[in-house]
């Protein structure tokens, strides 16, 4: 079967027919994909045979697939999962969920909170596509369901696996549980050969109330809200429990498909409905932002009587060709946005202001509040941002909250918007104690006593203690093990704090030395409260598993200021390997060097980020710590997009002058998708300059350097049909 990828794919349009490739001819990545595929089919067959007494495939075919599975595991032993079907005698898995790598990443959505944000979303899209203000642009609008997302994979019309979102790349295999949800079809008729349907699992208000009442009767755990109840029910190791908990599923998107579902979002949703999925009946077409906002207000007005939780309205560009052109940022599509409902508000007393020290030394003030319920959640902390915010000023010195400052003991209005940390919106001066004193922001670090300095132009005061500051060291470690970084199972913020306190780990490299140094530490660890032999062994295994790490994750995990997830991806893509990257950072310290020019030439890297990178690498103690870490790792080179046949793969391209057929952003995204590096400045390393009318100094420099210069039409011809 041929996978053609999907317009909802952000990256790697996997063009593989792994099912037809002999085991010994598979690449590592293909083998991983094929084992997941076979695992799904075999598990479903096992279940059909052992649990449902209704075999779906012949014994001979079952044996053939199982042999193939074992052969591939033999060739790629590192890919053999702990719950491999080869080791099973049938029936469902006994413990834990296995993992499923999403063939196409499951993404999240950017947020809009105000009408202006929605206008900006529309403007951004028009600008990107080069559409005028009056050009026709149709969107869909639909409720944003407050549940948890699930990806269902069908092959030849049969549900082969179901996976939670997980970190977007790898989710949990909850197939057995998904089979218990009535609105998830097990078999589809006239479906594409491969079809991944994505949507939201949720629980209705009525079922949630009934479940909590039942739980109370049986002394079971009660759930805080329907979302938690849905998540707890889907992520049940015992699928029988899932069956007893009524869950529902709305389909709203798709992943890999072997043939397109439609030309439009609306058409695709209609197709999913025809295939037997529930889709939200409030999904409508809208023309322009006024229409979107009207629909938003309508859905908001119906929110209380829907019978299930929604937390906003999702807008999607209707044309799938346009969605494809717009593509994705690192974790969110450009063609969709979630317009969240207004935050809920509550008044309470601010008991105290405390200062937390972050990984970069930033002193962050936190309001400790008398606990209050805001939108169904008990809130007892809120962020106060920085000293200006407390004083009632913004970064430019203009008054905020009419210039009212915030003092300990004040009555404050707290709000939550989406999942973000609660904030303080207002202060009630009429309730202020006449003796209350303005808050004095500390000038020294409350954790290590070092001086806390505020640099000109920076809103934040920072501890200069660096590695000697325990708060910075612990926060750096927490960041290092976080989800987007090393994501080590069983090693979260709590464990990191404990190990740091006990002197077991001081810096990231120590994590990988844990089992060696404290090998007998297993003995020590398992005697600890909260640790047993199994969890200790699991932890060491989980750490070992992460010794192999993709370059972008490693760069992100270093926690360098200004270098976030998408910048790490950019840097990884540009330099390709750790050696190239680290050598470049060392040489770029000299701002006269070509390495510096190359670094700030990367589209998306500015001087601030570049300086932060080179400073980190130039700092001896910091650098030594990075080297110790790298010595423990096997770093995977950046995964190159499949650019076979691309004449611009690996080439450095500069766009200059006015482009007439596409916008600069679109040109850049397209070039990068074809494996080119897009730079904003011309140097000896530039391979190609695409010059539109009005190209000035860059074209001149290119011609001086003898770099090839072509016009927009020649560029389009070059990449046509790719
Ligand atoms: S579309 C590529 N539509 O909201 C984008 N998501 O905050 C695919 N969600 O991860 C998502 N209702 O779990 C989409 N009607 C809807 C949704 C929806 C709820 C969830 C989904 C997503 C999250 C982002």
XYZ file of C-alpha atoms and ligand atoms in Angstrom:
746
model
C 0.000 0.000 0.000
C 1.275 3.413 -0.862
C 1.175 6.239 1.644
C 0.967 9.623 0.085
C 1.164 11.492 3.353
C -1.337 14.182 4.096
C -1.982 17.846 3.690
C -2.211 17.979 7.459
C 1.353 16.725 7.689
C 3.861 19.184 8.976
C 6.879 17.302 7.896
C 8.210 14.036 6.522
C 5.744 13.039 3.931
C 6.660 9.409 4.332
C 6.620 7.844 0.914
C 7.099 4.260 1.907
C 5.708 0.926 1.116
C 7.338 -0.799 4.031
C 4.959 -3.751 3.763
C 6.576 -4.700 0.466
C 10.204 -4.318 1.467
C 12.232 -7.399 2.412
C 13.344 -7.202 6.081
C 17.037 -6.990 5.222
C 16.419 -4.069 2.848
C 14.623 -1.888 5.420
C 16.280 1.235 6.800
C 16.197 1.761 10.566
C 13.336 4.238 10.256
C 11.354 2.047 7.909
C 11.887 -0.908 10.236
C 10.537 1.132 13.144
C 7.481 2.067 11.150
C 6.972 -1.473 9.899
C 7.220 -2.970 13.397
C 4.560 -0.533 14.607
C 2.359 -1.460 11.669
C 2.808 -5.193 12.163
C 2.359 -4.811 15.927
C -1.013 -3.151 15.325
C -2.247 -5.804 12.924
C -1.031 -8.683 15.077
C -2.480 -7.204 18.272
C -5.848 -6.685 16.574
C -5.722 -10.218 15.193
C -4.793 -11.562 18.609
C -7.678 -9.765 20.193
C -10.098 -10.833 17.500
C -8.987 -14.412 17.951
C -8.449 -14.684 21.695
C -10.831 -12.148 23.164
C -13.633 -11.790 20.669
C -13.530 -15.283 19.267
C -13.897 -13.774 15.828
C -10.711 -14.207 13.769
C -10.231 -11.558 11.080
C -7.254 -12.982 9.179
C -6.319 -16.536 8.202
C -3.957 -18.551 10.392
C -1.462 -18.708 7.539
C -1.454 -14.918 7.095
C -1.162 -14.453 10.866
C 1.877 -16.771 10.945
C 3.475 -15.014 7.987
C 3.131 -11.579 9.629
C 4.400 -12.861 12.946
C 7.470 -14.401 11.296
C 8.175 -11.160 9.452
C 7.841 -9.256 12.725
C 10.341 -11.583 14.447
C 12.772 -11.367 11.493
C 12.793 -7.561 11.606
C 13.250 -7.595 15.374
C 16.225 -9.924 14.863
C 17.790 -7.492 12.400
C 17.023 -4.403 14.513
C 17.175 -5.598 18.125
C 17.066 -2.009 19.477
C 13.595 -1.625 18.009
C 12.130 -4.623 19.733
C 9.627 -3.288 22.223
C 9.260 -4.717 25.688
C 5.719 -5.766 24.836
C 6.531 -7.268 21.447
C 3.930 -9.630 20.045
C 6.787 -12.105 19.556
C 6.866 -12.502 23.307
C 3.128 -12.809 23.714
C 1.009 -15.856 23.759
C -2.070 -13.857 22.904
C -4.571 -11.689 24.674
C -4.163 -8.065 25.697
C -1.010 -6.550 27.174
C -0.541 -7.115 30.839
C 1.165 -3.947 31.955
C 1.720 -0.381 30.774
C 1.003 0.991 27.326
C 3.329 0.386 24.469
C 4.323 3.358 22.358
C 3.268 4.209 18.846
C 5.267 6.607 16.708
C 2.865 8.794 14.739
C 3.684 8.530 11.084
C 2.614 12.151 10.814
C 3.083 14.322 13.884
C 0.012 15.285 15.915
C 0.118 19.027 16.281
C -1.460 21.523 18.546
C -3.147 24.842 17.725
C -2.112 28.457 18.194
C -4.503 30.555 20.282
C -6.471 33.737 19.710
C -8.040 35.464 22.699
C -9.482 38.656 21.222
C -11.270 39.777 18.060
C -8.062 41.582 17.090
C -6.124 38.306 17.331
C -8.595 36.796 14.845
C -8.146 39.752 12.489
C -4.395 39.313 12.725
C -4.740 35.599 11.974
C -6.672 36.430 8.792
C -4.198 39.179 7.862
C -1.217 36.872 8.406
C -2.747 34.251 6.134
C -3.592 36.752 3.417
C -0.100 38.165 3.621
C 1.503 34.744 3.455
C -0.587 33.744 0.458
C -0.264 37.138 -1.146
C -4.059 37.663 -1.150
C -5.591 41.138 -1.082
C -7.991 42.236 1.685
C -10.989 41.657 -0.545
C -9.985 38.332 -2.037
C -12.320 35.450 -1.249
C -11.032 33.341 1.658
C -13.259 30.730 3.245
C -12.822 29.175 6.659
C -14.572 26.522 8.686
C -15.558 27.277 12.279
C -16.313 24.526 14.792
C -16.335 24.072 18.577
C -13.057 23.272 20.288
C -13.846 20.180 22.324
C -12.243 20.025 25.753
C -11.172 16.379 25.784
C -8.066 14.549 24.644
C -6.989 13.897 21.120
C -6.739 10.451 19.625
C -5.409 9.138 16.332
C -7.105 6.086 14.807
C -5.354 4.156 12.071
C -7.372 2.090 9.621
C -5.812 -0.224 7.091
C -7.970 -1.843 4.439
C -10.946 -0.526 6.390
C -9.966 -2.122 9.707
C -8.995 -0.279 12.846
C -5.396 -1.399 13.442
C -4.341 0.942 16.189
C -5.292 3.948 18.272
C -2.763 6.272 19.859
C -2.964 9.233 22.194
C -1.144 12.388 21.198
C 1.728 11.873 23.660
C 4.469 14.338 22.809
C 3.087 14.716 19.289
C 5.633 12.299 17.875
C 5.079 9.226 20.009
C 1.800 8.406 21.715
C 0.452 5.614 23.861
C -1.081 2.580 22.290
C -4.661 2.612 23.589
C -6.111 0.435 20.834
C -7.860 -2.018 23.142
C -9.597 0.869 24.899
C -10.545 2.729 21.736
C -12.307 -0.431 20.586
C -14.640 -0.002 23.541
C -15.895 3.417 22.387
C -19.213 3.052 20.604
C -18.741 6.048 18.285
C -15.420 4.703 16.965
C -16.133 2.380 14.035
C -14.113 -0.858 13.980
C -14.623 -1.397 10.290
C -15.083 1.165 7.494
C -16.602 0.632 4.104
C -15.157 2.246 0.968
C -12.392 3.869 2.972
C -8.923 4.680 1.620
C -6.484 1.808 2.059
C -4.722 3.764 4.782
C -6.627 6.318 6.794
C -5.686 7.963 10.050
C -8.636 9.724 11.602
C -7.958 12.235 14.343
C -10.368 13.730 16.789
C -11.274 14.297 20.401
C -12.390 11.783 23.012
C -14.686 13.401 25.567
C -17.290 12.635 28.206
C -20.695 14.308 28.367
C -21.744 16.241 31.482
C -24.466 13.701 32.264
C -22.104 10.730 32.021
C -19.509 12.575 34.067
C -21.991 13.261 36.905
C -23.165 9.645 36.833
C -19.599 8.336 36.866
C -18.647 10.478 39.857
C -21.793 9.371 41.698
C -20.884 5.717 41.047
C -17.303 6.326 42.117
C -18.517 7.893 45.372
C -20.686 4.852 46.094
C -17.805 2.458 45.565
C -15.226 4.695 47.297
C -13.516 5.139 43.938
C -11.612 8.232 42.893
C -13.796 11.140 41.809
C -12.751 13.251 38.840
C -12.302 17.016 38.869
C -13.885 17.600 35.458
C -15.125 15.693 32.388
C -11.776 16.076 30.627
C -9.892 14.345 33.438
C -12.566 11.672 33.591
C -12.229 11.062 29.844
C -8.435 10.910 30.054
C -8.510 8.615 33.085
C -10.988 6.334 31.370
C -9.179 6.106 28.047
C -5.814 5.528 29.679
C -6.990 2.476 31.598
C -4.827 -0.604 31.555
C -7.918 -2.697 31.930
C -10.055 -2.135 28.843
C -13.083 -3.538 30.669
C -13.053 -0.414 32.828
C -12.991 1.750 29.713
C -16.028 -0.136 28.467
C -17.930 0.749 31.641
C -17.204 4.468 31.151
C -19.196 6.071 28.355
C -16.784 7.967 26.125
C -17.538 9.677 22.834
C -15.450 10.704 19.865
C -15.728 13.624 17.428
C -13.579 13.380 14.268
C -12.123 16.703 13.049
C -8.814 15.997 11.307
C -6.692 13.294 9.713
C -3.089 12.118 9.527
C -1.694 9.718 6.921
C -4.074 8.949 4.058
C -3.429 6.892 0.943
C -5.797 9.039 -1.096
C -7.085 12.554 -0.470
C -10.442 12.833 1.245
C -11.612 15.980 -0.534
C -10.493 19.375 -1.867
C -11.798 21.192 1.173
C -11.818 20.895 4.949
C -15.609 20.869 4.929
C -15.668 18.179 2.233
C -13.204 16.054 4.192
C -15.297 16.330 7.347
C -18.366 15.347 5.345
C -16.436 12.344 3.998
C -15.476 11.279 7.535
C -19.124 11.557 8.489
C -20.135 9.391 5.522
C -17.578 6.818 6.646
C -19.410 6.550 9.962
C -17.649 9.026 12.250
C -19.408 11.546 14.429
C -18.455 15.048 13.427
C -19.546 18.198 15.192
C -22.920 19.428 13.874
C -21.918 23.018 14.606
C -19.203 23.004 11.933
C -19.980 25.740 9.394
C -18.365 27.631 6.527
C -17.497 31.300 7.122
C -16.478 34.050 4.732
C -14.166 36.577 6.346
C -13.514 37.490 9.959
C -16.869 39.159 10.667
C -18.512 35.877 9.838
C -16.051 33.951 12.032
C -16.715 36.239 14.982
C -20.488 35.961 14.548
C -20.169 32.184 14.609
C -17.934 32.398 17.670
C -20.635 34.355 19.538
C -23.313 31.882 18.489
C -21.332 28.893 19.689
C -20.455 30.733 22.912
C -24.158 31.421 23.543
C -24.915 27.716 23.176
C -21.984 26.608 25.304
C -23.924 26.084 28.545
C -26.586 23.874 26.956
C -24.413 21.643 24.761
C -24.032 18.960 27.407
C -20.253 18.664 26.955
C -17.297 20.965 27.580
C -15.896 23.184 24.892
C -13.294 25.876 25.479
C -13.316 27.861 22.261
C -13.925 27.792 18.531
C -11.437 26.454 15.969
C -11.079 28.232 12.621
C -9.482 26.398 9.685
C -8.758 27.562 6.149
C -11.217 25.605 4.017
C -9.166 24.962 0.881
C -6.815 22.023 1.370
C -4.532 23.360 -1.356
C -4.210 26.563 0.680
C -3.635 24.583 3.894
C -0.802 22.809 2.124
C 0.752 26.073 0.966
C 0.446 27.590 4.426
C 2.008 24.585 6.159
C 3.244 24.582 9.732
C 5.384 26.370 12.255
C 7.287 24.061 14.611
C 4.253 22.784 16.530
C 1.198 24.537 15.090
C -0.377 24.923 11.651
C -0.482 28.372 10.030
C -3.896 27.561 8.572
C -5.817 27.063 11.823
C -6.255 28.752 15.170
C -8.233 28.189 18.377
C -10.249 31.231 19.455
C -10.550 30.686 23.200
C -13.502 31.774 25.306
C -12.868 34.659 27.668
C -11.048 33.913 30.855
C -13.018 33.531 34.017
C -12.445 35.933 36.878
C -12.503 35.818 40.677
C -11.468 38.096 43.567
C -9.263 36.868 46.411
C -6.618 38.004 48.913
C -2.961 38.075 47.970
C -1.274 36.561 51.009
C 2.355 37.014 50.002
C 4.709 37.685 47.125
C 7.450 35.092 46.690
C 10.408 35.096 44.343
C 11.309 32.053 42.267
C 14.649 31.755 40.513
C 14.534 30.196 37.070
C 17.042 28.320 34.938
C 18.476 31.489 33.407
C 18.657 33.186 36.798
C 15.501 35.263 36.242
C 13.824 36.342 39.480
C 10.099 35.719 38.946
C 7.596 37.057 41.441
C 4.695 34.749 42.287
C 1.502 35.733 44.128
C 0.490 33.284 46.853
C -3.280 33.588 46.968
C -6.000 32.586 49.338
C -7.354 29.622 47.321
C -10.260 30.561 45.050
C -12.158 28.689 42.322
C -11.753 30.177 38.856
C -13.569 28.386 36.061
C -13.871 25.143 38.016
C -10.234 25.001 39.097
C -8.827 25.973 42.476
C -6.176 28.628 42.084
C -3.670 29.444 44.805
C -0.779 30.956 42.804
C -0.583 33.524 40.066
C 2.298 35.006 38.115
C 3.247 38.638 38.714
C 5.686 38.699 35.758
C 8.357 41.170 36.947
C 9.008 44.162 39.181
C 7.467 46.687 36.766
C 4.252 44.706 36.615
C 3.994 44.764 40.419
C 4.679 48.496 40.406
C 1.863 49.080 37.842
C 4.049 49.913 34.810
C 4.658 48.199 31.489
C 8.075 47.731 29.881
C 7.962 51.261 28.425
C 7.073 52.852 31.763
C 3.412 53.432 30.827
C 0.823 52.777 33.543
C -1.021 49.442 33.641
C -4.117 48.858 35.879
C -4.333 52.692 35.897
C -0.958 52.674 37.597
C -2.177 50.720 40.649
C 0.660 48.767 42.257
C 0.239 45.355 43.931
C 1.002 44.897 47.626
C 0.998 41.938 49.983
C -2.437 41.727 51.648
C -4.275 43.332 48.680
C -7.591 42.090 47.222
C -6.803 41.094 43.681
C -8.771 39.922 40.684
C -7.422 36.671 39.229
C -8.115 35.213 35.784
C -7.264 32.153 33.766
C -7.179 31.985 29.991
C -6.910 28.472 28.595
C -4.286 26.374 30.270
C -2.031 29.318 31.007
C -0.814 30.202 34.470
C -3.327 32.367 36.355
C -2.691 36.096 36.274
C -3.634 39.092 38.397
C -5.840 41.497 36.442
C -6.787 44.159 38.971
C -6.459 45.444 42.545
C -9.285 46.719 44.777
C -7.766 49.822 46.425
C -10.834 50.362 48.631
C -9.917 47.172 50.491
C -6.224 48.007 50.925
C -4.899 48.084 54.484
C -3.780 51.703 55.124
C -0.534 50.344 56.594
C 0.325 48.288 53.464
C 3.779 49.136 52.082
C 4.792 49.090 48.408
C 6.567 45.831 47.542
C 10.375 46.060 47.543
C 11.755 43.849 44.807
C 14.919 42.057 46.052
C 18.299 43.134 44.680
C 19.976 39.873 45.673
C 19.122 36.275 44.828
C 16.971 34.743 47.575
C 18.482 31.322 46.810
C 22.246 31.935 46.745
C 22.674 35.524 47.911
C 24.472 36.601 44.718
C 23.724 39.986 43.303
C 20.598 40.200 41.108
C 21.188 42.568 38.214
C 18.785 44.219 35.834
C 20.423 45.050 32.542
C 19.272 48.115 30.629
C 16.352 47.237 28.374
C 15.626 43.988 30.238
C 12.378 43.761 32.214
C 13.823 40.975 34.304
C 16.295 41.018 37.189
C 18.710 38.087 37.111
C 20.884 36.299 39.636
C 24.508 36.346 38.448
C 25.408 33.227 40.491
C 25.357 30.912 37.430
C 26.167 27.321 38.304
C 26.798 28.110 41.981
C 23.137 29.068 42.380
C 21.276 25.902 43.407
C 17.975 27.198 42.057
C 19.445 27.731 38.589
C 21.105 24.322 38.628
C 17.891 22.532 39.606
C 15.774 24.465 37.109
C 18.274 23.702 34.361
C 18.012 20.012 35.228
C 14.211 20.115 35.276
C 14.224 21.792 31.897
C 16.685 19.195 30.643
C 14.366 16.293 31.461
C 11.198 18.092 30.334
C 8.946 16.853 27.573
C 10.382 18.780 24.657
C 13.931 18.066 25.797
C 15.122 14.630 26.980
C 11.711 13.534 28.235
C 13.001 10.730 30.467
C 10.173 8.565 31.712
C 10.136 8.362 35.500
C 12.476 11.343 35.882
C 10.324 14.406 36.372
C 10.714 17.640 38.304
C 10.099 15.923 41.643
C 12.730 13.232 41.181
C 15.265 15.733 39.857
C 14.797 17.859 42.971
C 15.236 14.827 45.188
C 18.395 13.614 43.410
C 19.880 17.106 43.427
C 19.208 17.485 47.135
C 20.913 14.168 47.801
C 23.940 15.231 45.764
C 23.431 12.499 43.151
C 23.142 14.864 40.220
C 24.535 18.378 39.778
C 24.460 18.721 36.018
C 22.845 16.899 33.065
C 25.810 14.546 32.479
C 25.341 13.147 35.993
C 21.973 11.724 34.969
C 23.717 9.363 32.583
C 26.266 8.381 35.217
C 23.623 7.551 37.806
C 23.548 3.815 37.259
C 27.347 3.603 36.973
C 28.091 5.670 40.076
C 25.221 4.412 42.099
C 24.927 1.044 40.341
C 24.573 -0.342 43.745
C 22.509 2.835 43.894
C 19.788 0.587 42.666
C 20.026 -0.862 46.110
C 19.910 2.606 47.649
C 17.222 3.844 45.353
C 14.883 0.987 45.820
C 15.051 1.412 49.562
C 13.839 4.947 49.156
C 10.303 5.967 49.732
C 8.396 5.898 46.474
C 10.909 3.610 44.751
C 10.753 -0.139 44.279
C 13.094 -2.464 42.448
C 10.958 -2.280 39.328
C 10.679 1.500 39.195
C 14.414 1.857 39.833
C 15.303 -0.561 37.026
C 12.779 1.146 34.781
C 14.383 4.505 35.504
C 17.867 3.317 34.567
C 16.450 1.745 31.392
C 14.583 4.940 30.525
C 17.781 6.969 30.986
C 19.736 4.568 28.793
C 17.089 4.792 26.126
C 17.673 8.547 25.872
C 21.410 8.304 25.359
C 20.516 8.367 21.689
C 19.014 11.782 21.053
C 18.136 13.861 17.987
C 20.344 16.920 17.548
C 17.483 19.441 17.800
C 16.351 18.023 21.130
C 19.867 18.192 22.526
C 20.272 21.834 21.483
C 16.927 22.690 23.058
C 17.770 20.744 26.240
C 20.913 22.816 26.845
C 18.534 25.550 27.978
C 20.399 28.387 26.292
C 18.580 31.692 26.646
C 16.577 32.732 23.562
C 17.006 29.269 21.999
C 13.563 27.654 22.049
C 12.123 24.650 20.296
C 11.797 26.065 16.818
C 15.188 27.804 16.942
C 16.771 24.490 17.992
C 15.151 22.838 15.006
C 16.442 25.589 12.710
C 19.968 25.243 14.051
C 19.886 21.444 13.812
C 18.632 21.574 10.240
C 21.242 24.108 9.293
C 24.306 22.459 10.823
C 23.168 18.841 10.521
C 25.477 17.300 13.117
C 26.729 18.084 16.612
C 30.323 18.374 15.407
C 29.413 20.938 12.737
C 27.240 22.829 15.181
C 29.695 22.996 18.079
C 32.663 23.902 15.877
C 30.551 26.666 14.333
C 29.579 28.017 17.770
C 33.244 28.082 18.818
C 34.406 29.912 15.714
C 31.443 32.289 15.638
C 32.653 33.880 18.909
C 34.700 36.132 16.657
C 32.130 38.457 15.123
C 34.446 39.155 12.206
C 34.449 35.459 11.289
C 32.494 33.875 8.423
C 31.036 31.508 11.052
C 29.343 34.448 12.787
C 28.028 35.752 9.465
C 26.695 32.297 8.674
C 25.011 32.015 12.081
C 23.168 35.319 11.905
C 22.492 34.644 8.240
C 20.169 31.768 9.185
C 16.644 33.019 8.686
C 15.113 33.099 12.166
C 18.395 33.633 14.053
C 19.059 37.201 15.159
C 21.988 38.817 16.943
C 20.507 38.357 20.393
C 20.144 34.599 19.968
C 23.493 34.280 18.213
C 25.268 36.139 21.030
C 23.560 34.005 23.635
C 24.751 30.857 21.827
C 28.354 31.926 21.337
C 28.612 33.249 24.916
C 27.391 29.960 26.307
C 29.906 28.004 24.265
C 32.705 30.390 25.211
C 32.060 30.087 28.930
C 34.580 27.594 30.248
C 32.578 25.995 33.042
C 29.435 25.829 30.925
C 31.324 24.401 27.980
C 33.002 21.723 30.094
C 29.609 20.717 31.428
C 28.240 20.414 27.876
C 31.247 18.318 26.830
C 30.749 15.962 29.777
C 27.145 15.530 28.684
C 27.958 14.980 25.019
C 30.491 12.322 26.048
C 27.596 10.261 27.393
C 25.420 10.568 24.294
C 24.985 9.308 20.785
C 23.642 12.294 18.880
C 21.472 11.680 15.841
C 22.123 13.981 12.923
C 19.205 16.160 11.869
C 16.682 14.142 9.919
C 16.812 15.475 6.445
C 13.513 15.881 4.692
C 13.179 13.473 1.809
C 14.562 15.656 -0.912
C 15.455 12.999 -3.420
C 15.415 14.645 -6.780
C 15.468 18.152 -5.317
C 17.989 20.285 -7.223
C 18.278 22.652 -4.258
C 18.818 20.113 -1.453
C 21.743 21.183 0.716
C 22.134 24.459 -1.187
C 22.171 27.853 0.519
C 19.628 30.137 -1.109
C 19.004 33.863 -0.638
C 15.787 35.586 -1.754
C 16.053 39.280 -2.455
C 14.023 42.000 -4.135
C 10.274 41.792 -4.665
C 8.773 38.398 -5.330
C 5.622 38.616 -7.431
C 4.200 35.109 -7.521
C 4.543 34.216 -3.858
C 5.377 35.896 -0.607
C 8.819 35.778 0.941
C 7.561 33.568 3.793
C 6.065 31.072 1.382
C 9.185 31.027 -0.767
C 11.318 30.353 2.311
C 9.088 27.584 3.652
C 8.953 25.896 0.245
C 12.724 26.095 -0.250
C 13.326 24.627 3.189
C 10.878 21.824 2.525
C 13.010 20.996 -0.508
C 16.100 20.735 1.644
C 17.601 24.160 0.955
C 19.057 26.415 3.646
C 17.575 29.882 3.375
C 19.873 32.677 4.391
C 19.163 36.385 4.681
C 22.619 37.505 3.632
C 24.895 36.747 0.693
C 28.337 35.280 1.369
C 30.860 33.030 -0.331
C 28.804 30.115 0.996
C 25.696 31.168 -0.935
C 24.878 28.846 -3.822
C 21.965 30.642 -5.394
C 20.347 34.073 -5.247
C 16.746 34.457 -6.358
C 16.399 38.123 -7.239
C 13.134 39.905 -7.938
C 12.722 43.475 -9.177
C 14.405 46.047 -6.991
C 17.119 43.655 -5.753
C 19.955 45.910 -4.635
C 23.142 45.324 -2.721
C 22.615 41.599 -2.236
C 22.397 40.944 -5.967
C 25.440 43.126 -6.481
C 27.423 41.250 -3.845
C 26.342 37.936 -5.363
C 27.562 38.942 -8.772
C 30.853 40.173 -7.268
C 31.285 36.801 -5.608
C 30.318 34.939 -8.751
C 27.229 33.399 -7.135
C 24.516 32.229 -9.517
C 21.572 34.666 -9.731
C 18.187 33.708 -11.161
C 14.792 35.431 -11.287
C 11.555 34.252 -9.714
C 10.289 32.477 -12.827
C 13.528 30.545 -13.185
C 13.249 29.572 -9.510
C 9.683 28.352 -10.012
C 10.732 26.395 -13.078
C 13.606 24.860 -11.114
C 11.343 23.559 -8.371
C 8.328 22.790 -10.557
C 6.851 19.302 -10.137
C 8.566 18.722 -6.812
S -7.738 20.613 14.849
C -3.386 20.312 13.162
N -10.156 20.840 15.791
O -7.292 21.170 20.627
C -4.422 20.690 14.130
N -8.399 20.411 17.346
O -5.323 23.106 21.485
C -5.348 19.592 14.487
N -9.161 20.151 19.651
O -4.493 19.190 19.886
C -6.299 19.959 15.533
N -11.306 20.437 19.271
O -6.656 18.022 20.741
C -8.863 20.635 16.091
N -12.357 20.996 16.490
C -11.083 20.799 16.767
C -10.650 20.555 18.086
C -9.289 20.376 18.333
C -10.398 20.189 20.192
C -7.925 19.942 20.429
C -6.907 19.027 19.806
C -5.680 19.893 19.667
C -5.912 20.921 20.723
C -5.114 22.192 20.470
